[in-house]
Amino acid sequence: MATIRPATPTDMGFLAHMLRLIAGEPGKPRTLEECRADPRIACYVDGWSSDQLGVICMDADARIGAAWLRQFTPSDQSRGFVSPTIPELSLALVPEYQGRGRGAYLRDAFLALAQRHGVNSISAAARRDAPGLQRFLAEGGFSPVSEGETEITYLHVCQ
């Protein structure tokens, strides 16, 4: 059974690994060096600290996923930017645990936690060539709010 716990500074390497998984094309994670070299990707881990909302998904003693929020400004050029007052979600699960309901658990538990922390809305981005991620976001209550050439930006309003 999966559980979540708060992310801490000791999880930064794991967050960077999770970022690698979601930064590339479906099934083709980027290297850590590629993520660090691209400011539009590096910003999701750089500047994150444990005073911002983030969790690690655990299965027994193994870290299997993570979800965290980052607040951005228009000049940060993040992928799913909506407003400086709306944080953007990053969520990833290690491939071996995908398709088993753990991602939905992580998403739903994290959204409930965000709401308890007073977060009103959350944005997220999905590549146009990732219909599974688009469905995953829609199933979590995210609605598309803008579409670009390669990505769709979604918004979740916490109820």
GROMACS .gro file of N, CA and C in nm:
model
  477
    1MET      N    1   0.084  -0.119   0.000
    1MET     CA    2   0.000   0.000   0.000
    1MET      C    3   0.088   0.125   0.000
    2ALA      N    4   0.053   0.220  -0.079
    2ALA     CA    5   0.129   0.345  -0.089
    2ALA      C    6   0.088   0.442   0.021
    3THR      N    7   0.183   0.523   0.063
    3THR     CA    8   0.160   0.631   0.158
    3THR      C    9   0.237   0.752   0.109
    4ILE      N   10   0.207   0.868   0.168
    4ILE     CA   11   0.286   0.987   0.136
    4ILE      C   12   0.346   1.042   0.265
    5ARG      N   13   0.458   1.109   0.249
    5ARG     CA   14   0.523   1.179   0.359
    5ARG      C   15   0.577   1.311   0.305
    6PRO      N   16   0.599   1.410   0.391
    6PRO     CA   17   0.654   1.537   0.343
    6PRO      C   18   0.791   1.518   0.279
    7ALA      N   19   0.814   1.592   0.172
    7ALA     CA   20   0.947   1.596   0.110
    7ALA      C   21   1.038   1.683   0.197
    8THR      N   22   1.164   1.644   0.205
    8THR     CA   23   1.262   1.718   0.285
    8THR      C   24   1.383   1.750   0.197
    9PRO      N   25   1.475   1.833   0.246
    9PRO     CA   26   1.595   1.862   0.166
    9PRO      C   27   1.674   1.737   0.127
   10THR      N   28   1.667   1.631   0.206
   10THR     CA   29   1.739   1.508   0.171
   10THR      C   30   1.678   1.439   0.050
   11ASP      N   31   1.559   1.482   0.007
   11ASP     CA   32   1.492   1.423  -0.110
   11ASP      C   33   1.524   1.495  -0.240
   12MET      N   34   1.608   1.598  -0.237
   12MET     CA   35   1.633   1.678  -0.358
   12MET      C   36   1.684   1.593  -0.474
   13GLY      N   37   1.772   1.499  -0.449
   13GLY     CA   38   1.820   1.411  -0.556
   13GLY      C   39   1.708   1.329  -0.615
   14PHE      N   40   1.617   1.282  -0.531
   14PHE     CA   41   1.503   1.204  -0.579
   14PHE      C   42   1.408   1.293  -0.660
   15LEU      N   43   1.385   1.416  -0.614
   15LEU     CA   44   1.301   1.509  -0.692
   15LEU      C   45   1.363   1.534  -0.829
   16ALA      N   46   1.494   1.551  -0.834
   16ALA     CA   47   1.562   1.571  -0.963
   16ALA      C   48   1.544   1.448  -1.052
   17HIS      N   49   1.552   1.329  -0.993
   17HIS     CA   50   1.529   1.206  -1.070
   17HIS      C   51   1.385   1.201  -1.122
   18MET      N   52   1.289   1.239  -1.039
   18MET     CA   53   1.149   1.241  -1.083
   18MET      C   54   1.131   1.342  -1.196
   19LEU      N   55   1.198   1.456  -1.186
   19LEU     CA   56   1.190   1.557  -1.291
   19LEU      C   57   1.241   1.502  -1.423
   20ARG      N   58   1.348   1.424  -1.420
   20ARG     CA   59   1.401   1.361  -1.543
   20ARG      C   60   1.293   1.280  -1.613
   21LEU      N   61   1.213   1.208  -1.532
   21LEU     CA   62   1.112   1.119  -1.589
   21LEU      C   63   1.001   1.196  -1.662
   22ILE      N   64   0.968   1.314  -1.612
   22ILE     CA   65   0.856   1.388  -1.671
   22ILE      C   66   0.901   1.495  -1.770
   23ALA      N   67   1.030   1.524  -1.776
   23ALA     CA   68   1.078   1.633  -1.861
   23ALA      C   69   1.094   1.592  -2.007
   24GLY      N   70   1.113   1.466  -2.033
   24GLY     CA   71   1.135   1.422  -2.170
   24GLY      C   72   1.007   1.382  -2.240
   25GLU      N   73   1.023   1.323  -2.354
   25GLU     CA   74   0.909   1.271  -2.428
   25GLU      C   75   0.860   1.145  -2.358
   26PRO      N   76   0.734   1.107  -2.382
   26PRO     CA   77   0.682   0.986  -2.316
   26PRO      C   78   0.773   0.866  -2.338
   27GLY      N   79   0.814   0.803  -2.227
   27GLY     CA   80   0.900   0.686  -2.234
   27GLY      C   81   1.046   0.716  -2.260
   28LYS      N   82   1.082   0.844  -2.272
   28LYS     CA   83   1.221   0.882  -2.300
   28LYS      C   84   1.266   0.990  -2.202
   29PRO      N   85   1.302   0.950  -2.079
   29PRO     CA   86   1.344   1.052  -1.982
   29PRO      C   87   1.471   1.123  -2.027
   30ARG      N   88   1.481   1.248  -1.987
   30ARG     CA   89   1.603   1.324  -2.013
   30ARG      C   90   1.709   1.287  -1.911
   31THR      N   91   1.833   1.318  -1.943
   31THR     CA   92   1.940   1.299  -1.844
   31THR      C   93   1.933   1.414  -1.744
   32LEU      N   94   1.994   1.394  -1.630
   32LEU     CA   95   1.999   1.499  -1.530
   32LEU      C   96   2.072   1.621  -1.585
   33GLU      N   97   2.177   1.598  -1.664
   33GLU     CA   98   2.252   1.708  -1.724
   33GLU      C   99   2.165   1.789  -1.819
   34GLU      N  100   2.082   1.721  -1.899
   34GLU     CA  101   1.991   1.792  -1.990
   34GLU      C  102   1.891   1.875  -1.912
   35CYS      N  103   1.839   1.821  -1.803
   35CYS     CA  104   1.743   1.895  -1.720
   35CYS      C  105   1.807   2.018  -1.659
   36ARG      N  106   1.928   2.003  -1.608
   36ARG     CA  107   1.998   2.116  -1.545
   36ARG      C  108   2.034   2.224  -1.647
   37ALA      N  109   2.059   2.186  -1.772
   37ALA     CA  110   2.099   2.281  -1.875
   37ALA      C  111   1.982   2.362  -1.931
   38ASP      N  112   1.860   2.316  -1.911
   38ASP     CA  113   1.742   2.383  -1.966
   38ASP      C  114   1.670   2.457  -1.853
   39PRO      N  115   1.676   2.591  -1.850
   39PRO     CA  116   1.614   2.666  -1.740
   39PRO      C  117   1.463   2.643  -1.728
   40ARG      N  118   1.397   2.610  -1.841
   40ARG     CA  119   1.252   2.584  -1.835
   40ARG      C  120   1.223   2.452  -1.763
   41ILE      N  121   1.322   2.368  -1.746
   41ILE     CA  122   1.304   2.242  -1.673
   41ILE      C  123   1.368   2.252  -1.536
   42ALA      N  124   1.489   2.304  -1.530
   42ALA     CA  125   1.562   2.312  -1.402
   42ALA      C  126   1.485   2.389  -1.297
   43CYS      N  127   1.404   2.486  -1.338
   43CYS     CA  128   1.331   2.570  -1.243
   43CYS      C  129   1.235   2.490  -1.155
   44TYR      N  130   1.197   2.370  -1.197
   44TYR     CA  131   1.104   2.291  -1.117
   44TYR      C  132   1.169   2.231  -0.993
   45VAL      N  133   1.300   2.217  -0.993
   45VAL     CA  134   1.371   2.167  -0.875
   45VAL      C  135   1.454   2.278  -0.813
   46ASP      N  136   1.522   2.357  -0.896
   46ASP     CA  137   1.601   2.469  -0.844
   46ASP      C  138   1.507   2.566  -0.775
   47GLY      N  139   1.541   2.604  -0.656
   47GLY     CA  140   1.458   2.698  -0.583
   47GLY      C  141   1.350   2.632  -0.498
   48TRP      N  142   1.329   2.501  -0.517
   48TRP     CA  143   1.232   2.434  -0.430
   48TRP      C  144   1.296   2.413  -0.293
   49SER      N  145   1.219   2.434  -0.188
   49SER     CA  146   1.267   2.407  -0.053
   49SER      C  147   1.154   2.343   0.026
   50SER      N  148   1.187   2.285   0.138
   50SER     CA  149   1.088   2.209   0.214
   50SER      C  150   0.980   2.296   0.276
   51ASP      N  151   0.995   2.430   0.270
   51ASP     CA  152   0.885   2.514   0.317
   51ASP      C  153   0.777   2.529   0.210
   52GLN      N  154   0.805   2.480   0.090
   52GLN     CA  155   0.704   2.472  -0.015
   52GLN      C  156   0.641   2.333  -0.007
   53LEU      N  157   0.523   2.319  -0.058
   53LEU     CA  158   0.451   2.193  -0.045
   53LEU      C  159   0.510   2.088  -0.139
   54GLY      N  160   0.545   1.974  -0.082
   54GLY     CA  161   0.598   1.863  -0.159
   54GLY      C  162   0.586   1.735  -0.079
   55VAL      N  163   0.561   1.625  -0.148
   55VAL     CA  164   0.550   1.495  -0.080
   55VAL      C  165   0.626   1.389  -0.159
   56ILE      N  166   0.662   1.285  -0.087
   56ILE     CA  167   0.723   1.166  -0.146
   56ILE      C  168   0.623   1.053  -0.128
   57CYS      N  169   0.599   0.979  -0.234
   57CYS     CA  170   0.511   0.863  -0.228
   57CYS      C  171   0.598   0.741  -0.197
   58MET      N  172   0.556   0.667  -0.096
   58MET     CA  173   0.632   0.552  -0.049
   58MET      C  174   0.552   0.424  -0.069
   59ASP      N  175   0.622   0.316  -0.100
   59ASP     CA  176   0.564   0.182  -0.098
   59ASP      C  177   0.658   0.101  -0.009
   60ALA      N  178   0.612   0.071   0.112
   60ALA     CA  179   0.698   0.014   0.217
   60ALA      C  180   0.809   0.116   0.241
   61ASP      N  181   0.935   0.078   0.224
   61ASP     CA  182   1.046   0.171   0.248
   61ASP      C  183   1.101   0.232   0.120
   62ALA      N  184   1.037   0.206   0.008
   62ALA     CA  185   1.088   0.255  -0.121
   62ALA      C  186   1.017   0.383  -0.164
   63ARG      N  187   1.097   0.481  -0.209
   63ARG     CA  188   1.040   0.603  -0.267
   63ARG      C  189   0.998   0.569  -0.410
   64ILE      N  190   0.870   0.585  -0.439
   64ILE     CA  191   0.821   0.547  -0.572
   64ILE      C  192   0.767   0.664  -0.652
   65GLY      N  193   0.754   0.779  -0.591
   65GLY     CA  194   0.702   0.894  -0.664
   65GLY      C  195   0.712   1.020  -0.581
   66ALA      N  196   0.678   1.131  -0.644
   66ALA     CA  197   0.683   1.260  -0.576
   66ALA      C  198   0.584   1.355  -0.642
   67ALA      N  199   0.537   1.448  -0.562
   67ALA     CA  200   0.454   1.558  -0.612
   67ALA      C  201   0.496   1.682  -0.536
   68TRP      N  202   0.512   1.792  -0.608
   68TRP     CA  203   0.552   1.916  -0.543
   68TRP      C  204   0.501   2.034  -0.623
   69LEU      N  205   0.491   2.148  -0.553
   69LEU     CA  206   0.445   2.272  -0.614
   69LEU      C  207   0.560   2.371  -0.621
   70ARG      N  208   0.556   2.452  -0.726
   70ARG     CA  209   0.650   2.563  -0.742
   70ARG      C  210   0.570   2.685  -0.784
   71GLN      N  211   0.600   2.796  -0.723
   71GLN     CA  212   0.539   2.924  -0.758
   71GLN      C  213   0.631   2.992  -0.858
   72PHE      N  214   0.576   3.040  -0.968
   72PHE     CA  215   0.658   3.102  -1.072
   72PHE      C  216   0.608   3.242  -1.105
   73THR      N  217   0.692   3.317  -1.174
   73THR     CA  218   0.656   3.447  -1.228
   73THR      C  219   0.655   3.435  -1.380
   74PRO      N  220   0.597   3.530  -1.451
   74PRO     CA  221   0.597   3.521  -1.597
   74PRO      C  222   0.738   3.510  -1.657
   75SER      N  223   0.837   3.569  -1.594
   75SER     CA  224   0.973   3.563  -1.649
   75SER      C  225   1.040   3.428  -1.628
   76ASP      N  226   0.985   3.342  -1.542
   76ASP     CA  227   1.044   3.209  -1.520
   76ASP      C  228   1.024   3.116  -1.638
   77GLN      N  229   0.926   3.142  -1.721
   77GLN     CA  230   0.898   3.061  -1.840
   77GLN      C  231   0.876   2.914  -1.808
   78SER      N  232   0.803   2.887  -1.701
   78SER     CA  233   0.771   2.748  -1.671
   78SER      C  234   0.670   2.696  -1.774
   79ARG      N  235   0.655   2.566  -1.779
   79ARG     CA  236   0.574   2.504  -1.885
   79ARG      C  237   0.424   2.522  -1.865
   80GLY      N  238   0.378   2.528  -1.741
   80GLY     CA  239   0.235   2.537  -1.715
   80GLY      C  240   0.196   2.662  -1.640
   81PHE      N  241   0.266   2.772  -1.665
   81PHE     CA  242   0.239   2.896  -1.593
   81PHE      C  243   0.101   2.949  -1.628
   82VAL      N  244   0.026   2.987  -1.523
   82VAL     CA  245  -0.105   3.049  -1.540
   82VAL      C  246  -0.103   3.189  -1.478
   83SER      N  247  -0.052   3.199  -1.355
   83SER     CA  248  -0.053   3.325  -1.282
   83SER      C  249   0.050   3.318  -1.170
   84PRO      N  250   0.105   3.433  -1.129
   84PRO     CA  251   0.200   3.430  -1.018
   84PRO      C  252   0.137   3.382  -0.887
   85THR      N  253   0.004   3.384  -0.879
   85THR     CA  254  -0.064   3.340  -0.757
   85THR      C  255  -0.104   3.193  -0.760
   86ILE      N  256  -0.079   3.126  -0.872
   86ILE     CA  257  -0.119   2.985  -0.886
   86ILE      C  258   0.007   2.899  -0.900
   87PRO      N  259   0.032   2.810  -0.802
   87PRO     CA  260   0.149   2.723  -0.812
   87PRO      C  261   0.129   2.616  -0.918
   88GLU      N  262   0.241   2.566  -0.968
   88GLU     CA  263   0.238   2.462  -1.071
   88GLU      C  264   0.280   2.328  -1.011
   89LEU      N  265   0.208   2.225  -1.049
   89LEU     CA  266   0.231   2.090  -1.000
   89LEU      C  267   0.333   2.016  -1.084
   90SER      N  268   0.424   1.948  -1.017
   90SER     CA  269   0.510   1.847  -1.079
   90SER      C  270   0.477   1.717  -1.008
   91LEU      N  271   0.454   1.611  -1.083
   91LEU     CA  272   0.418   1.482  -1.025
   91LEU      C  273   0.477   1.373  -1.112
   92ALA      N  274   0.544   1.278  -1.049
   92ALA     CA  275   0.603   1.167  -1.124
   92ALA      C  276   0.604   1.042  -1.038
   93LEU      N  277   0.600   0.930  -1.106
   93LEU     CA  278   0.605   0.799  -1.043
   93LEU      C  279   0.710   0.717  -1.116
   94VAL      N  280   0.789   0.639  -1.044
   94VAL     CA  281   0.887   0.555  -1.112
   94VAL      C  282   0.813   0.457  -1.203
   95PRO      N  283   0.869   0.427  -1.320
   95PRO     CA  284   0.797   0.348  -1.421
   95PRO      C  285   0.744   0.214  -1.370
   96GLU      N  286   0.818   0.147  -1.282
   96GLU     CA  287   0.773   0.015  -1.236
   96GLU      C  288   0.641   0.019  -1.159
   97TYR      N  289   0.603   0.137  -1.109
   97TYR     CA  290   0.481   0.149  -1.030
   97TYR      C  291   0.368   0.215  -1.108
   98GLN      N  292   0.391   0.252  -1.231
   98GLN     CA  293   0.286   0.315  -1.311
   98GLN      C  294   0.182   0.212  -1.352
   99GLY      N  295   0.059   0.256  -1.366
   99GLY     CA  296  -0.049   0.168  -1.409
   99GLY      C  297  -0.104   0.079  -1.300
  100ARG      N  298  -0.072   0.108  -1.175
  100ARG     CA  299  -0.120   0.028  -1.062
  100ARG      C  300  -0.205   0.108  -0.965
  101GLY      N  301  -0.244   0.229  -1.003
  101GLY     CA  302  -0.325   0.313  -0.916
  101GLY      C  303  -0.246   0.400  -0.820
  102ARG      N  304  -0.115   0.383  -0.816
  102ARG     CA  305  -0.033   0.462  -0.723
  102ARG      C  306  -0.029   0.609  -0.765
  103GLY      N  307  -0.025   0.634  -0.896
  103GLY     CA  308  -0.024   0.773  -0.944
  103GLY      C  309  -0.152   0.846  -0.907
  104ALA      N  310  -0.266   0.779  -0.924
  104ALA     CA  311  -0.394   0.841  -0.887
  104ALA      C  312  -0.399   0.866  -0.737
  105TYR      N  313  -0.348   0.770  -0.659
  105TYR     CA  314  -0.342   0.790  -0.514
  105TYR      C  315  -0.256   0.912  -0.481
  106LEU      N  316  -0.138   0.920  -0.541
  106LEU     CA  317  -0.048   1.032  -0.515
  106LEU      C  318  -0.113   1.164  -0.555
  107ARG      N  319  -0.172   1.168  -0.673
  107ARG     CA  320  -0.239   1.291  -0.721
  107ARG      C  321  -0.349   1.333  -0.624
  108ASP      N  322  -0.438   1.241  -0.591
  108ASP     CA  323  -0.553   1.274  -0.507
  108ASP      C  324  -0.512   1.312  -0.365
  109ALA      N  325  -0.417   1.237  -0.308
  109ALA     CA  326  -0.370   1.269  -0.173
  109ALA      C  327  -0.301   1.404  -0.171
  110PHE      N  328  -0.224   1.434  -0.275
  110PHE     CA  329  -0.153   1.561  -0.280
  110PHE      C  330  -0.251   1.677  -0.299
  111LEU      N  331  -0.350   1.662  -0.384
  111LEU     CA  332  -0.449   1.769  -0.404
  111LEU      C  333  -0.525   1.796  -0.274
  112ALA      N  334  -0.560   1.691  -0.200
  112ALA     CA  335  -0.629   1.710  -0.072
  112ALA      C  336  -0.538   1.782   0.027
  113LEU      N  337  -0.411   1.745   0.030
  113LEU     CA  338  -0.315   1.811   0.118
  113LEU      C  339  -0.299   1.958   0.080
  114ALA      N  340  -0.290   1.986  -0.048
  114ALA     CA  341  -0.276   2.125  -0.095
  114ALA      C  342  -0.397   2.207  -0.051
  115GLN      N  343  -0.514   2.151  -0.063
  115GLN     CA  344  -0.635   2.222  -0.022
  115GLN      C  345  -0.630   2.250   0.129
  116ARG      N  346  -0.589   2.152   0.209
  116ARG     CA  347  -0.578   2.173   0.354
  116ARG      C  348  -0.475   2.281   0.388
  117HIS      N  349  -0.378   2.301   0.300
  117HIS     CA  350  -0.276   2.405   0.321
  117HIS      C  351  -0.319   2.540   0.262
  118GLY      N  352  -0.443   2.550   0.218
  118GLY     CA  353  -0.496   2.677   0.171
  118GLY      C  354  -0.468   2.710   0.025
  119VAL      N  355  -0.423   2.612  -0.052
  119VAL     CA  356  -0.399   2.635  -0.195
  119VAL      C  357  -0.535   2.637  -0.265
  120ASN      N  358  -0.561   2.742  -0.341
  120ASN     CA  359  -0.691   2.757  -0.407
  120ASN      C  360  -0.695   2.695  -0.546
  121SER      N  361  -0.587   2.706  -0.619
  121SER     CA  362  -0.580   2.654  -0.756
  121SER      C  363  -0.439   2.603  -0.782
  122ILE      N  364  -0.429   2.506  -0.874
  122ILE     CA  365  -0.301   2.447  -0.912
  122ILE      C  366  -0.300   2.431  -1.063
  123SER      N  367  -0.189   2.468  -1.126
  123SER     CA  368  -0.176   2.446  -1.270
  123SER      C  369  -0.086   2.326  -1.295
  124ALA      N  370  -0.094   2.275  -1.416
  124ALA     CA  371  -0.009   2.164  -1.460
  124ALA      C  372   0.002   2.171  -1.611
  125ALA      N  373   0.107   2.112  -1.665
  125ALA     CA  374   0.127   2.108  -1.810
  125ALA      C  375   0.136   1.964  -1.856
  126ALA      N  376   0.083   1.940  -1.976
  126ALA     CA  377   0.094   1.807  -2.038
  126ALA      C  378   0.131   1.826  -2.184
  127ARG      N  379   0.223   1.745  -2.230
  127ARG     CA  380   0.259   1.749  -2.371
  127ARG      C  381   0.140   1.702  -2.455
  128ARG      N  382   0.128   1.758  -2.573
  128ARG     CA  383   0.020   1.718  -2.664
  128ARG      C  384   0.030   1.571  -2.702
  129ASP      N  385   0.153   1.517  -2.703
  129ASP     CA  386   0.171   1.377  -2.742
  129ASP      C  387   0.168   1.282  -2.621
  130ALA      N  388   0.102   1.326  -2.513
  130ALA     CA  389   0.090   1.244  -2.392
  130ALA      C  390  -0.057   1.231  -2.352
  131PRO      N  391  -0.138   1.160  -2.432
  131PRO     CA  392  -0.281   1.150  -2.400
  131PRO      C  393  -0.307   1.083  -2.265
  132GLY      N  394  -0.219   0.993  -2.223
  132GLY     CA  395  -0.237   0.929  -2.092
  132GLY      C  396  -0.227   1.031  -1.979
  133LEU      N  397  -0.131   1.122  -1.988
  133LEU     CA  398  -0.117   1.226  -1.888
  133LEU      C  399  -0.235   1.322  -1.894
  134GLN      N  400  -0.282   1.353  -2.013
  134GLN     CA  401  -0.398   1.440  -2.026
  134GLN      C  402  -0.520   1.378  -1.956
  135ARG      N  403  -0.542   1.248  -1.977
  135ARG     CA  404  -0.652   1.178  -1.909
  135ARG      C  405  -0.632   1.178  -1.757
  136PHE      N  406  -0.508   1.151  -1.715
  136PHE     CA  407  -0.474   1.148  -1.573
  136PHE      C  408  -0.509   1.282  -1.507
  137LEU      N  409  -0.473   1.392  -1.571
  137LEU     CA  410  -0.504   1.524  -1.516
  137LEU      C  411  -0.655   1.548  -1.515
  138ALA      N  412  -0.723   1.514  -1.623
  138ALA     CA  413  -0.869   1.533  -1.629
  138ALA      C  414  -0.939   1.451  -1.521
  139GLU      N  415  -0.894   1.328  -1.499
  139GLU     CA  416  -0.953   1.243  -1.395
  139GLU      C  417  -0.931   1.301  -1.256
  140GLY      N  418  -0.831   1.385  -1.239
  140GLY     CA  419  -0.804   1.450  -1.112
  140GLY      C  420  -0.871   1.585  -1.098
  141GLY      N  421  -0.956   1.622  -1.194
  141GLY     CA  422  -1.029   1.747  -1.185
  141GLY      C  423  -0.960   1.865  -1.249
  142PHE      N  424  -0.857   1.841  -1.328
  142PHE     CA  425  -0.789   1.948  -1.401
  142PHE      C  426  -0.863   1.973  -1.533
  143SER      N  427  -0.875   2.100  -1.570
  143SER     CA  428  -0.938   2.138  -1.697
  143SER      C  429  -0.839   2.215  -1.782
  144PRO      N  430  -0.839   2.192  -1.915
  144PRO     CA  431  -0.748   2.268  -2.000
  144PRO      C  432  -0.786   2.416  -2.002
  145VAL      N  433  -0.685   2.503  -1.991
  145VAL     CA  434  -0.711   2.647  -1.994
  145VAL      C  435  -0.638   2.716  -2.108
  146SER      N  436  -0.534   2.653  -2.162
  146SER     CA  437  -0.468   2.709  -2.280
  146SER      C  438  -0.392   2.598  -2.350
  147GLU      N  439  -0.376   2.617  -2.481
  147GLU     CA  440  -0.306   2.517  -2.562
  147GLU      C  441  -0.200   2.585  -2.644
  148GLY      N  442  -0.080   2.529  -2.638
  148GLY     CA  443   0.031   2.577  -2.719
  148GLY      C  444   0.061   2.476  -2.828
  149GLU      N  445   0.167   2.500  -2.899
  149GLU     CA  446   0.204   2.412  -3.009
  149GLU      C  447   0.238   2.271  -2.961
  150THR      N  448   0.306   2.262  -2.847
  150THR     CA  449   0.349   2.130  -2.799
  150THR      C  450   0.288   2.090  -2.665
  151GLU      N  451   0.225   2.184  -2.594
  151GLU     CA  452   0.175   2.155  -2.460
  151GLU      C  453   0.036   2.212  -2.436
  152ILE      N  454  -0.031   2.152  -2.340
  152ILE     CA  455  -0.161   2.199  -2.293
  152ILE      C  456  -0.144   2.234  -2.145
  153THR      N  457  -0.194   2.351  -2.106
  153THR     CA  458  -0.188   2.393  -1.967
  153THR      C  459  -0.324   2.366  -1.904
  154TYR      N  460  -0.320   2.307  -1.786
  154TYR     CA  461  -0.440   2.268  -1.713
  154TYR      C  462  -0.449   2.347  -1.582
  155LEU      N  463  -0.572   2.357  -1.531
  155LEU     CA  464  -0.596   2.423  -1.403
  155LEU      C  465  -0.689   2.337  -1.319
  156HIS      N  466  -0.654   2.322  -1.193
  156HIS     CA  467  -0.738   2.252  -1.095
  156HIS      C  468  -0.779   2.355  -0.990
  157VAL      N  469  -0.909   2.371  -0.969
  157VAL     CA  470  -0.958   2.461  -0.865
  157VAL      C  471  -0.993   2.375  -0.744
  158CYS      N  472  -0.924   2.401  -0.633
  158CYS     CA  473  -0.948   2.322  -0.512
  158CYS      C  474  -1.084   2.357  -0.455
  159GLN      N  475  -1.161   2.258  -0.420
  159GLN     CA  476  -1.298   2.280  -0.369
  159GLN      C  477  -1.304   2.252  -0.222
   0.00000   0.00000   0.00000
